[in-house]
CSV table of C-alpha atoms and ligand atoms in Angstrom, one decimal:
chain,number,residue,atom,x,y,z
A,1,MET,CA,122.2,94.7,54.0
A,2,LYS,CA,120.0,92.3,52.0
A,3,LYS,CA,117.3,90.7,54.2
A,4,THR,CA,116.6,87.4,53.8
A,5,GLN,CA,112.7,86.5,53.2
A,6,ASN,CA,111.3,85.1,56.0
A,7,THR,CA,107.8,84.1,56.0
A,8,THR,CA,108.3,81.7,59.0
A,9,GLU,CA,107.4,84.2,61.4
A,10,LYS,CA,103.7,84.2,59.7
A,11,GLN,CA,104.2,80.1,59.4
A,12,ILE,CA,101.5,80.2,56.5
A,13,LYS,CA,101.3,82.5,53.5
A,14,SER,CA,97.3,80.9,52.7
A,15,LYS,CA,94.9,78.6,54.0
A,16,GLU,CA,94.9,77.1,50.4
A,17,ARG,CA,98.4,76.3,50.3
A,18,VAL,CA,98.0,74.8,53.8
A,19,ALA,CA,95.3,72.9,52.5
A,20,ARG,CA,97.1,71.4,49.3
A,21,HIS,CA,100.6,71.2,50.0
A,22,GLY,CA,101.0,71.2,54.3
A,23,GLU,CA,102.7,74.6,54.0
A,24,VAL,CA,103.1,75.6,57.8
A,25,PHE,CA,106.3,76.9,58.4
A,26,THR,CA,108.4,76.2,61.8
A,27,ALA,CA,108.6,78.8,64.0
A,28,GLU,CA,112.1,79.6,64.9
A,29,ARG,CA,112.3,79.0,68.4
A,30,GLU,CA,111.7,75.1,67.6
A,31,ILE,CA,114.4,75.9,64.4
A,32,LYS,CA,117.2,76.8,67.0
A,33,ALA,CA,116.1,74.3,69.4
A,34,MET,CA,116.3,71.5,66.9
A,35,CYS,CA,119.6,72.4,65.5
A,36,ASP,CA,120.8,72.7,69.0
A,37,LEU,CA,120.2,68.7,68.8
A,38,VAL,CA,122.7,68.8,66.2
A,39,LYS,CA,125.0,70.9,67.5
A,40,ASN,CA,128.3,70.1,66.7
A,41,GLU,CA,127.0,68.7,63.2
A,42,SER,CA,125.5,72.5,62.7
A,43,GLU,CA,129.0,74.3,63.2
A,44,ARG,CA,131.0,71.8,61.6
A,45,ILE,CA,132.0,73.6,58.1
A,46,ASP,CA,131.8,70.7,55.3
A,47,SER,CA,128.5,68.7,57.5
A,48,ARG,CA,126.3,67.8,54.9
A,49,ILE,CA,122.9,68.7,55.5
A,50,LEU,CA,119.4,68.1,53.7
A,51,GLU,CA,116.1,69.8,54.4
A,52,PRO,CA,113.6,67.6,52.2
A,53,ALA,CA,110.5,69.8,51.6
A,54,CYS,CA,112.6,72.9,52.9
A,55,GLY,CA,110.1,75.3,52.1
A,56,GLU,CA,112.1,78.4,52.2
A,57,GLY,CA,114.9,76.9,54.0
A,58,PRO,CA,114.6,78.1,58.0
A,59,PHE,CA,116.7,74.8,59.1
A,60,LEU,CA,119.3,75.3,56.2
A,61,GLN,CA,119.3,79.5,56.8
A,62,GLU,CA,120.0,78.4,60.8
A,63,MET,CA,122.9,75.9,60.1
A,64,LEU,CA,124.6,78.2,57.4
A,65,ARG,CA,124.7,80.9,60.0
A,66,ARG,CA,126.2,78.6,62.5
A,67,LYS,CA,128.6,76.8,60.0
A,68,LEU,CA,130.0,80.5,59.3
A,69,GLN,CA,130.3,81.6,62.9
A,70,THR,CA,132.5,78.7,62.9
A,71,VAL,CA,134.3,79.9,59.8
A,72,LYS,CA,134.7,83.5,61.3
A,73,ASN,CA,135.8,82.3,64.6
A,74,ARG,CA,138.7,80.2,63.0
A,75,TYR,CA,139.8,82.5,59.7
A,76,ARG,CA,138.8,85.9,60.7
A,77,ARG,CA,142.4,87.3,60.5
A,78,SER,CA,142.7,85.7,56.6
A,79,PRO,CA,139.9,87.1,54.1
A,80,HIS,CA,141.1,84.3,51.7
A,81,ASP,CA,140.6,81.4,53.7
A,82,PHE,CA,137.3,82.9,55.0
A,83,GLU,CA,136.0,83.1,51.6
A,84,LEU,CA,137.3,79.6,50.7
A,85,TYR,CA,135.7,77.6,54.0
A,86,SER,CA,132.5,80.0,53.4
A,87,ILE,CA,132.0,78.7,50.1
A,88,VAL,CA,132.3,75.0,51.5
A,89,ALA,CA,129.9,75.5,54.0
A,90,LEU,CA,127.4,76.9,51.4
A,91,SER,CA,128.5,74.1,49.3
A,92,SER,CA,127.3,71.2,52.3
A,93,LEU,CA,123.6,72.6,52.2
A,94,TYR,CA,120.9,70.8,49.9
A,95,GLY,CA,117.2,71.5,50.2
A,96,VAL,CA,114.5,69.6,48.0
A,97,GLU,CA,111.0,71.8,47.4
A,98,LEU,CA,107.9,71.0,45.3
A,99,LEU,CA,106.6,74.6,45.1
A,100,GLU,CA,109.3,76.5,42.6
A,101,ASP,CA,108.4,80.4,44.3
A,102,ASN,CA,109.6,78.7,47.9
A,103,ALA,CA,112.9,76.7,46.4
A,104,GLN,CA,113.6,79.9,44.8
A,105,ILE,CA,113.2,82.8,47.9
A,106,CYS,CA,115.3,79.4,49.8
A,107,ARG,CA,117.7,79.7,47.3
A,108,ASP,CA,118.1,83.5,47.7
A,109,ASN,CA,118.0,83.5,51.6
A,110,LEU,CA,121.1,81.2,51.4
A,111,PHE,CA,122.9,83.3,49.2
A,112,ASN,CA,122.1,86.6,51.0
A,113,ILE,CA,123.4,85.2,54.3
A,114,TRP,CA,126.5,84.1,52.6
A,115,ASN,CA,126.7,87.7,50.7
A,116,GLN,CA,126.1,89.3,54.0
A,117,ALA,CA,129.2,87.7,56.1
A,118,TYR,CA,131.3,87.9,52.7
A,119,SER,CA,130.9,91.5,52.4
A,120,GLU,CA,132.5,92.0,55.8
A,121,PHE,CA,135.4,90.1,54.7
A,122,GLY,CA,137.4,92.6,52.7
A,123,ASP,CA,137.5,92.8,48.6
A,124,GLN,CA,134.4,91.0,47.4
A,125,LYS,CA,135.1,89.3,43.9
A,126,LEU,CA,132.5,89.0,41.4
A,127,GLN,CA,133.8,85.2,40.4
A,128,VAL,CA,133.4,84.1,44.4
A,129,LYS,CA,130.1,85.4,44.3
A,130,GLN,CA,128.7,83.9,41.1
A,131,SER,CA,130.5,80.6,42.4
A,132,ALA,CA,127.9,81.0,45.8
A,133,ARG,CA,125.1,81.6,43.4
A,134,TYR,CA,125.8,78.7,41.2
A,135,MET,CA,126.0,76.1,44.4
A,136,VAL,CA,122.7,77.4,45.7
A,137,GLU,CA,121.2,76.9,42.4
A,138,THR,CA,122.6,73.1,42.1
A,139,ASN,CA,121.5,72.2,45.7
A,140,ILE,CA,118.4,73.5,46.1
A,141,LEU,CA,116.0,71.8,43.9
A,142,CYS,CA,112.3,72.2,42.8
A,143,GLY,CA,111.2,68.8,43.5
A,144,ASP,CA,109.0,65.9,45.0
A,145,ALA,CA,110.8,64.7,48.0
A,146,LEU,CA,108.2,61.2,48.0
A,147,THR,CA,108.8,60.3,44.4
A,148,LEU,CA,112.3,61.5,44.6
A,149,LYS,CA,111.8,63.1,40.9
A,150,GLN,CA,112.3,66.8,39.6
A,151,HIS,CA,108.8,68.4,38.1
A,152,ASP,CA,110.0,67.2,34.5
A,153,GLY,CA,110.3,63.7,35.6
A,154,LYS,CA,113.8,63.5,35.8
A,155,PRO,CA,115.6,61.9,39.1
A,156,ILE,CA,116.6,64.3,41.8
A,157,VAL,CA,120.3,64.7,41.2
A,158,PHE,CA,122.4,66.1,44.0
A,159,ALA,CA,126.5,67.4,43.8
A,160,GLU,CA,128.4,66.4,46.1
A,161,TRP,CA,131.3,68.7,46.6
A,162,SER,CA,134.7,67.6,48.0
A,163,LEU,CA,137.7,70.2,48.9
A,164,LEU,CA,141.0,69.3,47.3
A,165,PRO,CA,144.2,70.5,48.6
A,166,ASN,CA,145.3,74.1,47.2
A,167,GLY,CA,141.7,75.4,47.1
A,168,VAL,CA,140.5,73.0,44.3
A,169,MET,CA,136.6,71.4,44.3
A,170,LEU,CA,135.6,68.1,43.1
A,171,ARG,CA,132.1,67.6,42.1
A,172,LYS,CA,130.5,64.5,41.7
A,173,ASP,CA,126.7,63.6,40.9
A,174,PHE,CA,124.6,61.3,42.6
A,175,GLU,CA,121.0,60.7,42.2
A,176,LEU,CA,118.8,60.8,45.7
A,177,SER,CA,117.4,57.6,45.4
A,178,GLU,CA,120.4,55.9,45.0
A,179,MET,CA,121.9,57.9,47.8
A,180,LEU,CA,119.0,56.8,49.9
A,181,GLU,CA,119.3,53.2,49.3
A,182,GLN,CA,123.0,53.0,49.9
A,183,LYS,CA,121.9,54.5,53.1
A,184,ASN,CA,119.0,52.0,53.8
A,185,GLN,CA,121.7,49.3,53.3
A,186,SER,CA,124.7,50.3,55.3
A,187,ASN,CA,122.8,52.2,57.8
A,188,GLN,CA,125.1,55.0,57.9
A,189,HIS,CA,124.0,58.6,58.5
A,190,GLY,CA,125.7,60.7,56.1
A,191,LEU,CA,124.2,62.1,52.8
A,192,PHE,CA,127.3,60.7,50.3
A,193,PRO,CA,128.9,57.7,50.2
A,194,SER,CA,131.5,57.1,52.5
A,195,GLY,CA,133.2,53.9,52.1
A,196,ASP,CA,130.9,51.7,53.3
A,197,SER,CA,129.6,48.2,51.6
A,198,TYR,CA,127.5,49.7,49.2
A,199,GLU,CA,128.5,52.7,47.0
A,200,PRO,CA,125.9,54.0,44.5
A,201,ALA,CA,128.5,55.3,41.3
A,202,PRO,CA,128.3,58.9,40.4
A,203,ILE,CA,126.1,59.7,37.5
A,204,SER,CA,128.7,62.3,36.2
A,205,LEU,CA,132.3,63.5,37.4
A,206,TYR,CA,133.4,66.9,36.7
A,207,ARG,CA,136.9,68.1,36.2
A,208,PRO,CA,138.2,69.7,39.4
A,209,ILE,CA,138.4,73.3,39.6
A,210,GLU,CA,139.5,76.3,41.9
A,211,TYR,CA,136.3,76.9,44.4
A,212,TRP,CA,136.3,80.7,43.2
A,213,ARG,CA,135.2,79.6,39.4
A,214,VAL,CA,133.1,76.2,40.3
A,215,TYR,CA,130.4,78.0,38.1
A,216,GLU,CA,132.5,77.2,35.0
A,217,CYS,CA,132.6,73.2,36.0
A,218,GLN,CA,132.4,71.1,33.2
A,219,ARG,CA,131.7,67.3,33.2
A,220,ARG,CA,134.7,65.0,32.1
B,301,SAM,C1,105.4,71.8,56.7
B,301,SAM,S1,106.2,72.7,55.8
B,301,SAM,C2,107.7,73.2,56.1
B,301,SAM,C3,109.0,73.8,55.4
B,301,SAM,C4,110.2,74.1,56.3
B,301,SAM,N1,110.9,72.8,56.1
B,301,SAM,C5,110.1,74.2,57.6
B,301,SAM,O1,110.3,73.8,58.6
B,301,SAM,O2,109.3,75.8,57.9
B,301,SAM,C6,106.0,71.6,54.0
B,301,SAM,C7,107.1,72.1,52.9
B,301,SAM,O3,107.0,71.0,52.1
B,301,SAM,C8,106.7,71.2,50.9
B,301,SAM,N2,106.3,70.5,50.2
B,301,SAM,C9,105.1,69.3,50.6
B,301,SAM,N3,105.2,68.0,49.8
B,301,SAM,C10,105.9,68.0,49.3
B,301,SAM,C11,106.7,67.0,48.5
B,301,SAM,N4,106.2,65.6,48.0
B,301,SAM,N5,108.1,66.7,48.3
B,301,SAM,C12,108.6,68.3,48.6
B,301,SAM,N6,108.1,69.6,49.3
B,301,SAM,C13,106.8,69.2,49.8
B,301,SAM,C14,105.8,72.2,50.8
B,301,SAM,O4,105.3,73.0,49.4
B,301,SAM,C15,105.6,72.7,52.1
B,301,SAM,O5,106.9,74.4,51.7
């Protein structure tokens, strides 16, 4: 079993990183207590969660464990449904982190938690794993949560993943700045547009594709 990297037990990596980036990780007890404050959402398979300044992603990890527990409880008798809904759970978690090393650890941590759960359910398929890897690479971005820009100066863009019938996923990309503008204007809680008055337009639309090969998804 591959262990997730967890510096959170130590809470700091170096004094220099604390001084330069305010990098102090949240302790496990606080993470669990804070997730309990939104217990229903933390256990709902498709609730979309963003951890800005995610570090190694401790909140996202806890959310993923809870969502996967829901998937196990509901679909333990069906490896196919477990596979599908575990991917939906993973696809709903988003992070922004300033430092690339942290962002990469966060992606690896989420993938490893998902992969550990997946390994308990029958045959493991390479394409499903590639899709899971693709989703964490797409959803956990290295950038600045204050300027809403990536390191290369391009805007932070998140993919909205929606499950359609027959295990097909639809991807639409939105700029984070637009989503936050929309959230301010309509005072809604969700991360992505939900039919309220002001709806940002997606900047990219993709062809619908089966959940087990989303890594092949292509723009329309
Ligand atoms: C206090 S730590 C918290 C990390 C994690 N969320 C946790 O609770 O353990 C803050 C993190 O934010 C990152 N960070 C600092 N400024 C940031 C910014 N403007 N945008 C995105 N991430 C930032 C740091 O690199 C660090 O990993």
